[in-house]
PDB file of C-alpha atoms in Angstrom:
ATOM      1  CA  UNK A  21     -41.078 119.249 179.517  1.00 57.00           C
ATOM      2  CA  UNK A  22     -40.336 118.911 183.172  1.00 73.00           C
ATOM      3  CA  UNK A  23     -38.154 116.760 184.583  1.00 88.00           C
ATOM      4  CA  UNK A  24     -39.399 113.170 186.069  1.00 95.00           C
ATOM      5  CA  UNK A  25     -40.097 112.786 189.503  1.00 98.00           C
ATOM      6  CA  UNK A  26     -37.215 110.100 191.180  1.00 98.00           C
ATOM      7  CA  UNK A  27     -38.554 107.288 193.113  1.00 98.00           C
ATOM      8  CA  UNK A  28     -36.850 105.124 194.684  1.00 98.00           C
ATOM      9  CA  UNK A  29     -38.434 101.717 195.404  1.00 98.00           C
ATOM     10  CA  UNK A  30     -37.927  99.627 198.707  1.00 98.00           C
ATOM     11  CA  UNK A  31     -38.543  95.825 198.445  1.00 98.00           C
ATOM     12  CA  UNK A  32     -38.422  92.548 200.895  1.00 98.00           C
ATOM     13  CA  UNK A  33     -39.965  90.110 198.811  1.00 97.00           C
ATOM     14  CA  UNK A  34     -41.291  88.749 195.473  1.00 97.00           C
ATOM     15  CA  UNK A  35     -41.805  92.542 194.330  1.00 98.00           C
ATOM     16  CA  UNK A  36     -45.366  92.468 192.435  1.00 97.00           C
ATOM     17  CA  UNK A  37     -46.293  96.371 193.533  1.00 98.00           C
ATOM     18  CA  UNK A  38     -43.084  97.397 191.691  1.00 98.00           C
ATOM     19  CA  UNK A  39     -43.641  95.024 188.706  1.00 98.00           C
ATOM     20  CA  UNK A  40     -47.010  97.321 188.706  1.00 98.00           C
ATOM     21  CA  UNK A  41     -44.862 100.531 189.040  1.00 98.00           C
ATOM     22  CA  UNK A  42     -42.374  99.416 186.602  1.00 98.00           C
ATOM     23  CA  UNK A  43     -45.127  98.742 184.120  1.00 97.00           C
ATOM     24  CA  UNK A  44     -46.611 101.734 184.332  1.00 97.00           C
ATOM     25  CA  UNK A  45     -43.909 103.908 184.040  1.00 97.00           C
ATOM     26  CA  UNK A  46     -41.623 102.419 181.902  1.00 93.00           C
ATOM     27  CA  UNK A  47     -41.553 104.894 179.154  1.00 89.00           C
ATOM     28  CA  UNK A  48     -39.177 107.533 178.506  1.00 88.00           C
ATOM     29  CA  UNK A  49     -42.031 110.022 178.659  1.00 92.00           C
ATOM     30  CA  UNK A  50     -43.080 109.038 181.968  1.00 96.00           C
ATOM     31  CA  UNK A  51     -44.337 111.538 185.109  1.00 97.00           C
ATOM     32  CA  UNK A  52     -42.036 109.082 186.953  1.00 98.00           C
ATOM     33  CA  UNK A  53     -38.962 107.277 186.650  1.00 97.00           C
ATOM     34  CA  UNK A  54     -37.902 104.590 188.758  1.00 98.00           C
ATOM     35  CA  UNK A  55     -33.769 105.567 190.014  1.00 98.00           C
ATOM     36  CA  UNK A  56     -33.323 102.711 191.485  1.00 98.00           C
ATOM     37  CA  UNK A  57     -35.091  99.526 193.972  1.00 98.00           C
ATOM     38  CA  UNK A  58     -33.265  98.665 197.399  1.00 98.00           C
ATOM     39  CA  UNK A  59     -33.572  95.706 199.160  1.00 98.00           C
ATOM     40  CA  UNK A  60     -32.975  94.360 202.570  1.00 98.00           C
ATOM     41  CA  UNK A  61     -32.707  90.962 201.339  1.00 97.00           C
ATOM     42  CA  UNK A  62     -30.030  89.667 198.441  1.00 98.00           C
ATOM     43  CA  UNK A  63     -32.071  87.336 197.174  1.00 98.00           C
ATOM     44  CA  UNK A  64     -35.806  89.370 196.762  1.00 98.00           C
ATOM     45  CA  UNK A  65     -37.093  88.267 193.428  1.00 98.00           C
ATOM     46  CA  UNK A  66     -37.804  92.014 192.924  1.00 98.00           C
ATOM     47  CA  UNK A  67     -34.482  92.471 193.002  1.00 98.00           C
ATOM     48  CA  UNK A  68     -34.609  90.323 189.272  1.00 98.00           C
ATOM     49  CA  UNK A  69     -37.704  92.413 187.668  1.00 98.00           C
ATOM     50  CA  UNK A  70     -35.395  95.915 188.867  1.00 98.00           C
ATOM     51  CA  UNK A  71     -32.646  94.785 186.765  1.00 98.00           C
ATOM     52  CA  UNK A  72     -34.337  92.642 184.354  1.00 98.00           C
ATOM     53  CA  UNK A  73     -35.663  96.778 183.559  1.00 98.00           C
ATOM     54  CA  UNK A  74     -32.358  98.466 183.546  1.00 97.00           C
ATOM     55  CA  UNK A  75     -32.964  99.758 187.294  1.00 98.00           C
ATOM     56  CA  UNK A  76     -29.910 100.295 189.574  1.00 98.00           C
ATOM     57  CA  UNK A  77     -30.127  97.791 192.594  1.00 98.00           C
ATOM     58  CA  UNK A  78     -28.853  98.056 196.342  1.00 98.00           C
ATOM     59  CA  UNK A  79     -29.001  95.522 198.808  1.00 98.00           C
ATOM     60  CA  UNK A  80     -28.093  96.252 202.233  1.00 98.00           C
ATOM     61  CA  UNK A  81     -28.288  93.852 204.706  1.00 97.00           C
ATOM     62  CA  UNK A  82     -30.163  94.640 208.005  1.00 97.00           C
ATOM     63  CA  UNK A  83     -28.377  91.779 209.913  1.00 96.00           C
ATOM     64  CA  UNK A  84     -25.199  93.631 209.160  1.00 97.00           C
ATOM     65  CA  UNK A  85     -25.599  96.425 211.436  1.00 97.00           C
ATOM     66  CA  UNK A  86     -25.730  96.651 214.837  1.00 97.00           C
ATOM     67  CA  UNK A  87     -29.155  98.608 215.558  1.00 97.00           C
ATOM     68  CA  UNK A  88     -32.065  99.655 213.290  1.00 97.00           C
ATOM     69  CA  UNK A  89     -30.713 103.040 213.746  1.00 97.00           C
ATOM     70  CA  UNK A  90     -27.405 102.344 212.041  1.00 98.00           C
ATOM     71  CA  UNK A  91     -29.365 100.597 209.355  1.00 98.00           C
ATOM     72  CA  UNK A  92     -31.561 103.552 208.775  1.00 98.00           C
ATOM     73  CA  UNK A  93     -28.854 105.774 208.596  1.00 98.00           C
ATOM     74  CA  UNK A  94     -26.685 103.457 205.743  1.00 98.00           C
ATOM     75  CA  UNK A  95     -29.933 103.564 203.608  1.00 98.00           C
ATOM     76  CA  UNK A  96     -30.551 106.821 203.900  1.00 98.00           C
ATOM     77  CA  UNK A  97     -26.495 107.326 202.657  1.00 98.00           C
ATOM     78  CA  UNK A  98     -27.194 104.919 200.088  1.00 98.00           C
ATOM     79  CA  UNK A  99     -30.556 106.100 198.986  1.00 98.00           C
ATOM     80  CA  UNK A 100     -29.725 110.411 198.796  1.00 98.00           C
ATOM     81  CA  UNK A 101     -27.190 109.643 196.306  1.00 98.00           C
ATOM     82  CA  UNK A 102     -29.712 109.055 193.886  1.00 98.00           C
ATOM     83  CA  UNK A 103     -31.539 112.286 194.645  1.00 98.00           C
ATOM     84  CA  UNK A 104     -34.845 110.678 195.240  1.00 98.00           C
ATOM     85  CA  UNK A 105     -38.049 113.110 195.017  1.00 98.00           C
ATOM     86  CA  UNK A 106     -40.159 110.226 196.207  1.00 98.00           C
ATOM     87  CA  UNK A 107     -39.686 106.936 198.362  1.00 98.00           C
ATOM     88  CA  UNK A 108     -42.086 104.182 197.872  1.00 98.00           C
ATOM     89  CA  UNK A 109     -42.200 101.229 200.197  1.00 98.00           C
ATOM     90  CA  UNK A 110     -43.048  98.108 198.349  1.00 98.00           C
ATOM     91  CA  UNK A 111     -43.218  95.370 200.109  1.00 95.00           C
ATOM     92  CA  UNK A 112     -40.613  96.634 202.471  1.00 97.00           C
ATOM     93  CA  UNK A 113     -40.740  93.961 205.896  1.00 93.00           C
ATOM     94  CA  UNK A 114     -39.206  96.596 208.059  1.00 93.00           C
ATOM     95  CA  UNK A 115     -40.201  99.019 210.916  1.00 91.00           C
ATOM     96  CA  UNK A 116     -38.321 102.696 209.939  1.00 95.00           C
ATOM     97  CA  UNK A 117     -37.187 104.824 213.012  1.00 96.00           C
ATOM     98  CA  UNK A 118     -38.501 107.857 213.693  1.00 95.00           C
ATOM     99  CA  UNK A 119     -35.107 109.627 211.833  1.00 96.00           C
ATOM    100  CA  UNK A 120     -35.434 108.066 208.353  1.00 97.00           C
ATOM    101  CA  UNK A 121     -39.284 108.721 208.128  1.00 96.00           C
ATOM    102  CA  UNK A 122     -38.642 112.381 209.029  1.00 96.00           C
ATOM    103  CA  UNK A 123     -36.263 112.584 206.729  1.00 97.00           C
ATOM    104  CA  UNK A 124     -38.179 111.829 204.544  1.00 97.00           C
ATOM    105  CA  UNK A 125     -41.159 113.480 205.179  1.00 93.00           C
ATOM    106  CA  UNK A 126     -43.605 114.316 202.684  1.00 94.00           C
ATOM    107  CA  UNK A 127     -41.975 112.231 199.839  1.00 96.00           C
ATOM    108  CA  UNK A 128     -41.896 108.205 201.907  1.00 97.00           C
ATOM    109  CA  UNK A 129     -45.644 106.280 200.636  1.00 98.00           C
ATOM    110  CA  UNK A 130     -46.551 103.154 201.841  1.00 97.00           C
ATOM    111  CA  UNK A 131     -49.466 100.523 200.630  1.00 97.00           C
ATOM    112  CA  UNK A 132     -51.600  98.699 203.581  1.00 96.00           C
ATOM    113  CA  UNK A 133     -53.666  95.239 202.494  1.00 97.00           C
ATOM    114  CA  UNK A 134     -56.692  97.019 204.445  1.00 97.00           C
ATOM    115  CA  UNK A 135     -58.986  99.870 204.144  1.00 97.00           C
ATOM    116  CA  UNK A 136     -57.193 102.230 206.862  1.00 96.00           C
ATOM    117  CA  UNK A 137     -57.904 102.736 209.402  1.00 95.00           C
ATOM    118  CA  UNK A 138     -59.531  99.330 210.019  1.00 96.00           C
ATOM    119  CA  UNK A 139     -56.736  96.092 210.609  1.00 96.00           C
ATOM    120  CA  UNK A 140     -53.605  97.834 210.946  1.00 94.00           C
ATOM    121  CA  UNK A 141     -50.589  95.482 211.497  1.00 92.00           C
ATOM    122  CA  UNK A 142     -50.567  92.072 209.927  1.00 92.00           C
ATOM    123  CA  UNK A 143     -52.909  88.896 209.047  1.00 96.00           C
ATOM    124  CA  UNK A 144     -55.695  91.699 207.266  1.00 97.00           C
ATOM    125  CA  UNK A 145     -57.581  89.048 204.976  1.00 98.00           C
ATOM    126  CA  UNK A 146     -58.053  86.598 207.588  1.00 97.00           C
ATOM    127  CA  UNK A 147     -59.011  89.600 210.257  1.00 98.00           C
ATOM    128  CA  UNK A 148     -61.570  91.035 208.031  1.00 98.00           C
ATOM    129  CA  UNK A 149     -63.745  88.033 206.986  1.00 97.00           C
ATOM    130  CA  UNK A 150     -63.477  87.116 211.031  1.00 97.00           C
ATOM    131  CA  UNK A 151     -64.773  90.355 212.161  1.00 97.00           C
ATOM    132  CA  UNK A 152     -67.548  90.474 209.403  1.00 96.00           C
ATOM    133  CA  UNK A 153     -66.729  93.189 207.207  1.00 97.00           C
ATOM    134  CA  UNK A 154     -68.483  93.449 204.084  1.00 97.00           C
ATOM    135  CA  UNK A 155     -65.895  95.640 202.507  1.00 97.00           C
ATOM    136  CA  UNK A 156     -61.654  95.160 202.155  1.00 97.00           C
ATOM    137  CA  UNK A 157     -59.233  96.298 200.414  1.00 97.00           C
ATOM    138  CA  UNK A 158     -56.089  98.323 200.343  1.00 97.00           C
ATOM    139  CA  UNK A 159     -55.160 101.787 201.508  1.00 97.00           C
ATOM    140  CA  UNK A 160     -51.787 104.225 200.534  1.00 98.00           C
ATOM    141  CA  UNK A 161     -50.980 106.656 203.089  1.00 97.00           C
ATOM    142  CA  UNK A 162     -47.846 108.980 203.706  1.00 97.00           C
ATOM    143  CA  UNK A 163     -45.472 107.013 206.364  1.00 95.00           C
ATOM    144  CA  UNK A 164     -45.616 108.680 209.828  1.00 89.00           C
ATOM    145  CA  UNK A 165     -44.050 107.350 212.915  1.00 83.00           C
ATOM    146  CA  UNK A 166     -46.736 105.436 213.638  1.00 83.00           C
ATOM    147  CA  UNK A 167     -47.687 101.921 212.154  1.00 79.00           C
ATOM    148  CA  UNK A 168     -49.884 102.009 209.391  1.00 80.00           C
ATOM    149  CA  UNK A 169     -50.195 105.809 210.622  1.00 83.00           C
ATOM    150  CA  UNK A 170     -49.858 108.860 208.247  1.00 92.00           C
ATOM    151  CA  UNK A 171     -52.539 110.405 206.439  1.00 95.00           C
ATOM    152  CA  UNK A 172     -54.515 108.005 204.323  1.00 97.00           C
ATOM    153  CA  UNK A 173     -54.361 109.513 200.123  1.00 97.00           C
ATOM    154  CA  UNK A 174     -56.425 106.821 198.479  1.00 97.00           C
ATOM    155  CA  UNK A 175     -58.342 103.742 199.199  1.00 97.00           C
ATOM    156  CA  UNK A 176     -59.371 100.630 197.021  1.00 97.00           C
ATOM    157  CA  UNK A 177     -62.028  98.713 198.187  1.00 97.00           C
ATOM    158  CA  UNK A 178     -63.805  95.779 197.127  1.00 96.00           C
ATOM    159  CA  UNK A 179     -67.211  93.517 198.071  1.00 96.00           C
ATOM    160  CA  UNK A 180     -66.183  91.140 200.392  1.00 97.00           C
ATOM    161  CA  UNK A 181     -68.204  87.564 198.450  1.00 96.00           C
ATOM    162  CA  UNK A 182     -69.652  84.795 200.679  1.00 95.00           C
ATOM    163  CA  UNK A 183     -66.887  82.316 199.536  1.00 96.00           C
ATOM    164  CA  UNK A 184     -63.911  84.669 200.186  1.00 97.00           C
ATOM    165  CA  UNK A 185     -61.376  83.035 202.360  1.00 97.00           C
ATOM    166  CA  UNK A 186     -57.690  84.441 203.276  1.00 97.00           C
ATOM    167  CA  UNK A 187     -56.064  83.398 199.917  1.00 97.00           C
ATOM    168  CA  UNK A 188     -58.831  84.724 197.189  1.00 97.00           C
ATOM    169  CA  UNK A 189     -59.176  87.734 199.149  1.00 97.00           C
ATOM    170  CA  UNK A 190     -55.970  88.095 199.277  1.00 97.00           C
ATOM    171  CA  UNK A 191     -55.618  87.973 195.684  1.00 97.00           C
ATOM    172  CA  UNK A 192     -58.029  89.782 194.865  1.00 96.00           C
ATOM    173  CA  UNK A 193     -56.534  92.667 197.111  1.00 97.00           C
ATOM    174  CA  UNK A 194     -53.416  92.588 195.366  1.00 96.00           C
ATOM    175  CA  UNK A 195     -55.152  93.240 192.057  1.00 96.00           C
ATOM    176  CA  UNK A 196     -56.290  96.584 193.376  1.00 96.00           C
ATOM    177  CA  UNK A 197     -52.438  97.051 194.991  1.00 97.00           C
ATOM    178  CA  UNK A 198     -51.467  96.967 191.581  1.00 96.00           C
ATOM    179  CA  UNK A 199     -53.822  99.582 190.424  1.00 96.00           C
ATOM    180  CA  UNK A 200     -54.032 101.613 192.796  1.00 97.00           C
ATOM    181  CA  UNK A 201     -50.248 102.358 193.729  1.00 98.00           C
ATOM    182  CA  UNK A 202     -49.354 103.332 190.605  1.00 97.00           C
ATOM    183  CA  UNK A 203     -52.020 105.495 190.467  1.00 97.00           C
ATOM    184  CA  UNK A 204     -51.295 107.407 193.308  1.00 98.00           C
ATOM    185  CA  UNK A 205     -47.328 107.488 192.451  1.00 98.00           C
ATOM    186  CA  UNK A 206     -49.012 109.378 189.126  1.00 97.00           C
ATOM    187  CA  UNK A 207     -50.398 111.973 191.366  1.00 97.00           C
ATOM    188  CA  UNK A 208     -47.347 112.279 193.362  1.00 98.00           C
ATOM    189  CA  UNK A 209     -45.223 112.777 190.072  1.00 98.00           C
ATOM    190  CA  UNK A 210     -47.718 115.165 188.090  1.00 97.00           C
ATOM    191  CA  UNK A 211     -48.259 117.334 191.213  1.00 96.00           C
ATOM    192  CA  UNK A 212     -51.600 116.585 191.527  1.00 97.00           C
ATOM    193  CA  UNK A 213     -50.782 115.461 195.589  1.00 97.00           C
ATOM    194  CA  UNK A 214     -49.818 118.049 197.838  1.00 92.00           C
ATOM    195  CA  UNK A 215     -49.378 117.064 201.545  1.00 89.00           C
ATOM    196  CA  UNK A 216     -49.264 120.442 203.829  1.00 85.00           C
ATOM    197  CA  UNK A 217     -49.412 121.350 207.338  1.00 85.00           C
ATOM    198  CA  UNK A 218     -52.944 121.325 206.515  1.00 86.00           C
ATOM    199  CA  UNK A 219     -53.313 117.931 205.559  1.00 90.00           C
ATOM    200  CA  UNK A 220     -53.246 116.612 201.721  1.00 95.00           C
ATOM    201  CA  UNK A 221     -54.815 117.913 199.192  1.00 96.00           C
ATOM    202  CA  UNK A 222     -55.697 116.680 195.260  1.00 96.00           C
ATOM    203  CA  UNK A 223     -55.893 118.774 192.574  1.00 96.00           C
ATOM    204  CA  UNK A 224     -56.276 121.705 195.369  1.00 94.00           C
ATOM    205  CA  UNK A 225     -59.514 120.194 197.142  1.00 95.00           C
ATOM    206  CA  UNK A 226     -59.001 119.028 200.403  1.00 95.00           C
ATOM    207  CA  UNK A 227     -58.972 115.340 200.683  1.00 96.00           C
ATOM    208  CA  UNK A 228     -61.021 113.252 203.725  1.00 95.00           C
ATOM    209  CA  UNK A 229     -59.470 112.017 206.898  1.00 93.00           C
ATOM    210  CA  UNK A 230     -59.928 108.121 205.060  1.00 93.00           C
ATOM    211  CA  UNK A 231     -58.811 109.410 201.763  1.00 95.00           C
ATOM    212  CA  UNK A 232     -60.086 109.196 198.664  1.00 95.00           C
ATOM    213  CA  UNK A 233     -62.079 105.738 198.226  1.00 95.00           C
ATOM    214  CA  UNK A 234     -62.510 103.875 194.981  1.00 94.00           C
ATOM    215  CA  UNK A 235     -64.782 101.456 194.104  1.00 89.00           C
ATOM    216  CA  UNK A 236     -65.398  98.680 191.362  1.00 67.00           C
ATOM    217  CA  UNK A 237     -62.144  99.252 190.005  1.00 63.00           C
ATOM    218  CA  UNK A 238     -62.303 103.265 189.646  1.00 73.00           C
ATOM    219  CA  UNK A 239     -59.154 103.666 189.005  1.00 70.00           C
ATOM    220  CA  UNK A 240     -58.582 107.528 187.242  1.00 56.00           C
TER     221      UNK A 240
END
């Protein structure tokens, strides 16, 4: 049996994508284990569900160092002692320099509350019922240097309903968040995700410039 693939989680905040990823691959026979969450912020709740599940925690503080690069640099100490074959940001309130995402190049996934490219940066929800759309959702992509950049993997999207506002949209975003990151962490793990010079393929078939897109909760 091959060996897991080692993620290692990056948090800010309450944690619910990595409550998803720690449900999901919490058996021993798991594609993926989780080495160990790291958090910015002592007191991120996620913090609690990593070690409430036997995870290893770090918490570095950002505040403590005296530029983003010296930051970068201490997590990326902290973090390659735990070998990780795959970084997934979770939640994680923090712009990476240019060094940390190459370093981790290939192997650093982040989840968007939008369907990429559409509403990069912040306030999605209330963006997307302003400008109209009749679709949302949420988008994982490989982290480039850009802002919500990289190449998109997989979109979830979902009917935007006449009495959406910010808050039940949002919640019913994070629903698919919590399906669909997982998902594509699988894919990562089992090999199924390649990203090349090329771009990224699935299962060796080449995927679209927007991803793959699911719809009404297609989630396999």
């Amino acid at each position: 049996m091959p060996a897991a693939c080692r993620a290692l989680v990056l948090i800010s905040g309450s944690g619910s994508n990595l409550q998803a990823l720690i449900d999901v691959f919490s058996r021993d026979d798991a594609p993926l284990q989780i080495c160990a969450v790291l958090s910015n912020k002592a007191d991120a709740f996620g913090l609690t569900r990593a070690r409430n599940a036997g995870i290893d925690t770090l918490v570095l503080d950002h505040k403590a160092y005296s530029s983003r690069e010296a930051f970068d640099l201490a997590m990326i100490e902290a973090m390659d002692a735990y070998r990780p074959d795959l970084v997934i940001l979770a939640g994680f309130m923090r712009i990476l320099t240019p060094a940390f995402v190459e370093h981790y190049q290939g192997r650093l996934l982040n989840i968007h509350p939008s369907l990429l490219p559409r509403h990069k940066g912040l306030h999605t929800h209330q963006r997307a019922l302003e400008e109209g759309d009749h679709e949302h959702g949420c988008s994982v992509h490989f982290v480039t240097a850009e802002l919500d950049g990289g190449p998109l993997v997989a979109r979830a999207a979902i009917t935007i309903n006449s009495d959406d506002n910010a808050e039940t949209l949002a919640a019913r975003v994070h629903e698919q968040e919590h399906l669909l990151y997982p998902l594509v962490a699988r894919w990562f793990a089992e090999g199924r995700l390649c990203l090349t010079p090329d771009g990224l393929t699935l299962d060796g078939q080449a995927l679209p410039a927007t991803g793959k897109t699911l719809r009404n909760g297609d989630m396999h």
